[in-house]
């Protein structure tokens, strides 16, 4: 069974631009969560989607948004990029949502904002 | 505020030694505690998941324990090998808001 895949793996953008990252979960998994990882803050939860609905959200500004498609693939979008948005963006999939569940992570997208 | 802390931030030990990594969490109302491994620039690999009703889980040379009442989990690595060098993260899945909170990790270096 294929793991979680993320595209692209690396991205360089300029301040003020916007970016879209993609995540394909493990086949059969319906929940996708997104995280931002930086050296200073560590891993921080962005949002979680299940059945095309956002069911949970972290403490990030509205410039960060996401969506999930009927095939469970998810995208996250960051508008008006800032230098501080440079990070490794990780997505994780799980079978269901709510209650105890194991998360499986993708390799991440390394975003550099210049 | 829910917090997960990992101490130490970095650890170097000679090959062959047994070692323990620590994880503490402020809110004991958790669904589970999960340990991950992360190699430089890569994603996270799940090592062990302990449900809130369990005390420990084992996989090969790894053993993770959970003490909810004291808000602590440990990851025990037996007979360490250079290939174990990586950053180890723990994550607590909170009942209260269904969020998963990560510690900042322990960077482990096994000396050949």
CSV table of C-alpha atoms in Angstrom, one decimal:
chain,number,residue,atom,x,y,z
A,1,UNK,CA,0.0,0.0,0.0
A,2,UNK,CA,1.5,3.4,-1.0
A,3,UNK,CA,2.2,5.8,1.8
A,4,UNK,CA,1.2,9.5,2.1
A,5,UNK,CA,2.6,11.5,-0.8
A,6,UNK,CA,3.1,15.2,-0.9
A,7,UNK,CA,3.9,17.5,-3.9
A,8,UNK,CA,6.0,19.4,-4.6
A,9,UNK,CA,8.8,18.3,-2.3
A,10,UNK,CA,10.6,21.7,-2.6
A,11,UNK,CA,9.4,25.1,-3.4
A,12,UNK,CA,10.9,28.6,-3.4
A,13,UNK,CA,8.6,31.6,-3.4
A,14,UNK,CA,8.9,35.3,-3.0
A,15,UNK,CA,7.3,37.4,-0.3
A,16,UNK,CA,3.8,38.4,-1.2
A,17,UNK,CA,3.1,35.4,-3.5
A,18,UNK,CA,0.8,32.6,-2.7
A,19,UNK,CA,1.4,28.8,-2.8
A,20,UNK,CA,-0.6,25.6,-2.9
A,21,UNK,CA,0.7,22.3,-1.5
A,22,UNK,CA,-0.9,18.9,-2.2
A,23,UNK,CA,-1.3,15.8,-0.1
A,24,UNK,CA,-2.6,12.4,-1.1
A,25,UNK,CA,-3.4,10.2,1.9
A,26,UNK,CA,-3.0,6.4,2.2
A,27,UNK,CA,-5.7,4.6,0.3
A,28,UNK,CA,-8.8,4.3,2.4
A,29,UNK,CA,-7.8,7.0,4.8
A,30,UNK,CA,-10.3,9.8,5.1
A,31,UNK,CA,-8.7,12.2,7.5
A,32,UNK,CA,-5.9,14.5,6.5
A,33,UNK,CA,-4.1,16.8,8.9
A,34,UNK,CA,-1.5,19.5,8.1
A,35,UNK,CA,1.4,20.7,10.3
A,36,UNK,CA,4.1,23.3,10.0
A,37,UNK,CA,7.5,22.5,11.3
A,38,UNK,CA,10.1,25.1,12.0
A,39,UNK,CA,13.3,24.9,14.1
A,40,UNK,CA,12.0,27.5,16.6
A,41,UNK,CA,8.4,26.3,17.1
A,42,UNK,CA,8.7,22.7,16.3
A,43,UNK,CA,5.6,20.9,14.8
A,44,UNK,CA,2.4,23.0,15.0
A,45,UNK,CA,-1.0,21.8,14.0
A,46,UNK,CA,-2.6,23.8,11.1
A,47,UNK,CA,-5.9,22.0,10.4
A,48,UNK,CA,-7.6,18.7,9.9
A,49,UNK,CA,-10.1,17.7,7.2
A,50,UNK,CA,-12.4,14.7,7.2
A,51,UNK,CA,-15.0,14.0,4.5
A,52,UNK,CA,-14.3,17.3,2.8
A,53,UNK,CA,-15.0,19.3,5.9
A,54,UNK,CA,-12.6,21.1,8.2
A,55,UNK,CA,-13.2,19.5,11.6
A,56,UNK,CA,-10.4,21.2,13.6
A,57,UNK,CA,-8.1,24.2,13.3
A,58,UNK,CA,-4.9,25.4,14.9
A,59,UNK,CA,-3.9,29.0,15.8
A,60,UNK,CA,-2.7,30.3,12.4
A,61,UNK,CA,-3.8,33.4,10.6
A,62,UNK,CA,-6.5,33.3,7.9
A,63,UNK,CA,-3.7,33.4,5.2
A,64,UNK,CA,-3.5,29.6,5.8
A,65,UNK,CA,-6.4,27.7,4.3
A,66,UNK,CA,-7.1,24.2,3.1
A,67,UNK,CA,-9.6,22.0,1.5
A,68,UNK,CA,-10.3,18.3,0.9
A,69,UNK,CA,-11.7,16.6,-2.2
A,70,UNK,CA,-14.1,13.7,-2.5
A,71,UNK,CA,-11.1,11.3,-3.1
A,72,UNK,CA,-9.7,12.5,0.3
A,73,UNK,CA,-6.8,14.3,-1.4
A,74,UNK,CA,-6.1,17.6,0.3
A,75,UNK,CA,-4.5,20.9,-0.6
A,76,UNK,CA,-3.4,23.8,1.6
A,77,UNK,CA,-2.9,27.3,0.4
A,78,UNK,CA,-0.9,30.1,1.9
A,79,UNK,CA,-1.6,33.6,0.6
A,80,UNK,CA,0.6,36.7,0.9
A,81,UNK,CA,3.7,34.8,1.9
A,82,UNK,CA,5.9,36.1,4.6
A,83,UNK,CA,9.5,35.2,5.4
A,84,UNK,CA,8.4,33.5,8.5
A,85,UNK,CA,6.3,31.0,6.5
A,86,UNK,CA,9.5,29.2,5.5
A,87,UNK,CA,9.1,25.8,6.9
A,88,UNK,CA,8.6,22.1,6.3
A,89,UNK,CA,4.9,21.5,5.8
A,90,UNK,CA,3.9,18.0,6.7
A,91,UNK,CA,0.6,16.2,6.1
A,92,UNK,CA,-0.6,13.2,7.9
A,93,UNK,CA,-3.4,10.8,7.2
A,94,UNK,CA,-5.5,8.5,9.4
A,95,UNK,CA,-8.3,6.1,8.8
A,96,UNK,CA,-11.0,8.1,10.6
A,97,UNK,CA,-11.5,11.1,12.7
A,98,UNK,CA,-12.4,11.7,16.3
A,99,UNK,CA,-11.1,9.6,19.1
A,100,UNK,CA,-7.8,7.7,19.2
A,101,UNK,CA,-6.2,7.3,15.8
A,102,UNK,CA,-2.7,6.7,14.5
A,103,UNK,CA,-1.3,9.2,12.1
A,104,UNK,CA,0.9,8.4,9.1
A,105,UNK,CA,3.1,11.2,7.8
A,106,UNK,CA,4.2,12.2,4.3
A,107,UNK,CA,7.8,13.3,3.5
A,108,UNK,CA,6.9,17.0,3.6
A,109,UNK,CA,7.1,20.0,1.4
A,110,UNK,CA,10.1,22.3,2.1
A,111,UNK,CA,8.9,25.9,1.5
A,112,UNK,CA,11.5,28.7,1.3
A,113,UNK,CA,10.2,32.3,1.1
A,114,UNK,CA,12.8,34.9,0.0
B,1,UNK,CA,-2.2,25.6,27.9
B,2,UNK,CA,-1.5,22.1,26.8
B,3,UNK,CA,2.2,21.4,26.5
B,4,UNK,CA,4.4,18.5,25.6
B,5,UNK,CA,8.0,18.7,26.7
B,6,UNK,CA,11.0,16.5,25.8
B,7,UNK,CA,14.2,16.5,27.7
B,8,UNK,CA,17.0,16.4,26.9
B,9,UNK,CA,17.0,18.3,23.6
B,10,UNK,CA,20.0,16.4,22.4
B,11,UNK,CA,21.8,13.3,23.5
B,12,UNK,CA,25.0,11.5,22.4
B,13,UNK,CA,25.7,8.0,23.6
B,14,UNK,CA,28.2,5.3,22.5
B,15,UNK,CA,27.0,2.4,20.3
B,16,UNK,CA,25.6,-0.5,22.3
B,17,UNK,CA,24.3,1.4,25.2
B,18,UNK,CA,20.7,1.3,26.4
B,19,UNK,CA,19.0,4.7,26.6
B,20,UNK,CA,15.8,6.4,27.7
B,21,UNK,CA,14.1,9.3,26.1
B,22,UNK,CA,11.6,11.3,28.1
B,23,UNK,CA,8.3,13.0,27.3
B,24,UNK,CA,6.0,14.9,29.6
B,25,UNK,CA,2.6,16.4,29.0
B,26,UNK,CA,0.6,18.8,31.1
B,27,UNK,CA,-2.9,17.5,30.5
B,28,UNK,CA,-3.5,13.8,31.4
B,29,UNK,CA,-6.7,13.6,29.5
B,30,UNK,CA,-5.3,12.0,26.4
B,31,UNK,CA,-6.5,9.5,23.8
B,32,UNK,CA,-3.0,8.2,23.1
B,33,UNK,CA,0.7,9.0,23.1
B,34,UNK,CA,2.6,8.4,19.9
B,35,UNK,CA,6.4,8.2,19.3
B,36,UNK,CA,7.9,9.2,16.0
B,37,UNK,CA,11.4,9.2,14.4
B,38,UNK,CA,12.5,11.9,12.0
B,39,UNK,CA,15.6,11.8,9.9
B,40,UNK,CA,17.1,15.1,8.7
B,41,UNK,CA,14.8,16.8,6.2
B,42,UNK,CA,12.4,13.9,6.1
B,43,UNK,CA,8.9,13.2,7.3
B,44,UNK,CA,7.9,11.4,10.5
B,45,UNK,CA,8.0,7.6,10.9
B,46,UNK,CA,5.6,6.2,13.5
B,47,UNK,CA,7.4,4.0,16.0
B,48,UNK,CA,4.9,3.2,18.7
B,49,UNK,CA,1.4,4.3,19.7
B,50,UNK,CA,0.2,3.7,23.3
B,51,UNK,CA,-3.5,4.0,24.0
B,52,UNK,CA,-4.5,5.8,27.1
B,53,UNK,CA,-5.7,2.5,28.7
B,54,UNK,CA,-2.3,0.8,28.0
B,55,UNK,CA,0.9,1.0,30.1
B,56,UNK,CA,3.4,0.1,27.5
B,57,UNK,CA,4.1,-1.0,23.9
B,58,UNK,CA,7.1,-2.9,22.4
B,59,UNK,CA,8.5,-3.2,19.0
B,60,UNK,CA,11.8,-4.9,18.5
B,61,UNK,CA,14.5,-3.0,20.5
B,62,UNK,CA,12.0,-0.2,21.4
B,63,UNK,CA,9.8,-0.1,24.4
B,64,UNK,CA,7.5,2.8,25.2
B,65,UNK,CA,5.7,3.3,28.5
B,66,UNK,CA,2.9,5.6,29.6
B,67,UNK,CA,2.0,6.9,33.0
B,68,UNK,CA,-1.0,9.2,32.6
B,69,UNK,CA,-1.3,10.1,36.2
B,70,UNK,CA,2.2,11.6,36.3
B,71,UNK,CA,1.9,12.9,32.7
B,72,UNK,CA,5.0,11.0,31.5
B,73,UNK,CA,6.1,8.7,28.7
B,74,UNK,CA,9.4,7.1,28.1
B,75,UNK,CA,11.0,5.5,25.0
B,76,UNK,CA,13.6,2.9,25.8
B,77,UNK,CA,16.0,1.9,23.1
B,78,UNK,CA,18.0,-1.2,23.8
B,79,UNK,CA,21.5,-1.9,22.4
B,80,UNK,CA,21.7,1.3,20.4
B,81,UNK,CA,23.1,1.4,16.9
B,82,UNK,CA,24.5,4.2,14.7
B,83,UNK,CA,21.3,3.8,12.5
B,84,UNK,CA,19.2,4.9,15.5
B,85,UNK,CA,20.7,8.4,15.1
B,86,UNK,CA,17.7,10.7,14.4
B,87,UNK,CA,15.3,13.1,16.1
B,88,UNK,CA,12.7,11.4,18.3
B,89,UNK,CA,9.3,13.2,18.8
B,90,UNK,CA,6.5,12.3,21.1
B,91,UNK,CA,2.9,13.5,20.4
B,92,UNK,CA,0.0,13.5,22.8
B,93,UNK,CA,-3.5,13.3,21.4
B,94,UNK,CA,-5.7,15.4,23.7
B,95,UNK,CA,-9.3,14.6,24.6
B,96,UNK,CA,-10.3,18.1,25.3
B,97,UNK,CA,-10.0,19.6,21.8
B,98,UNK,CA,-9.0,16.5,19.7
B,99,UNK,CA,-5.7,18.1,18.8
B,100,UNK,CA,-2.3,16.4,18.7
B,101,UNK,CA,0.4,18.3,20.4
B,102,UNK,CA,4.0,17.5,19.6
B,103,UNK,CA,7.1,17.9,21.8
B,104,UNK,CA,10.1,19.6,20.2
B,105,UNK,CA,12.1,16.3,20.0
B,106,UNK,CA,15.3,14.8,21.3
B,107,UNK,CA,18.1,14.8,18.8
B,108,UNK,CA,19.9,11.5,19.3
B,109,UNK,CA,23.4,10.7,18.1
B,110,UNK,CA,24.9,7.2,18.5
B,111,UNK,CA,28.7,7.3,18.4
B,112,UNK,CA,30.2,4.4,16.5
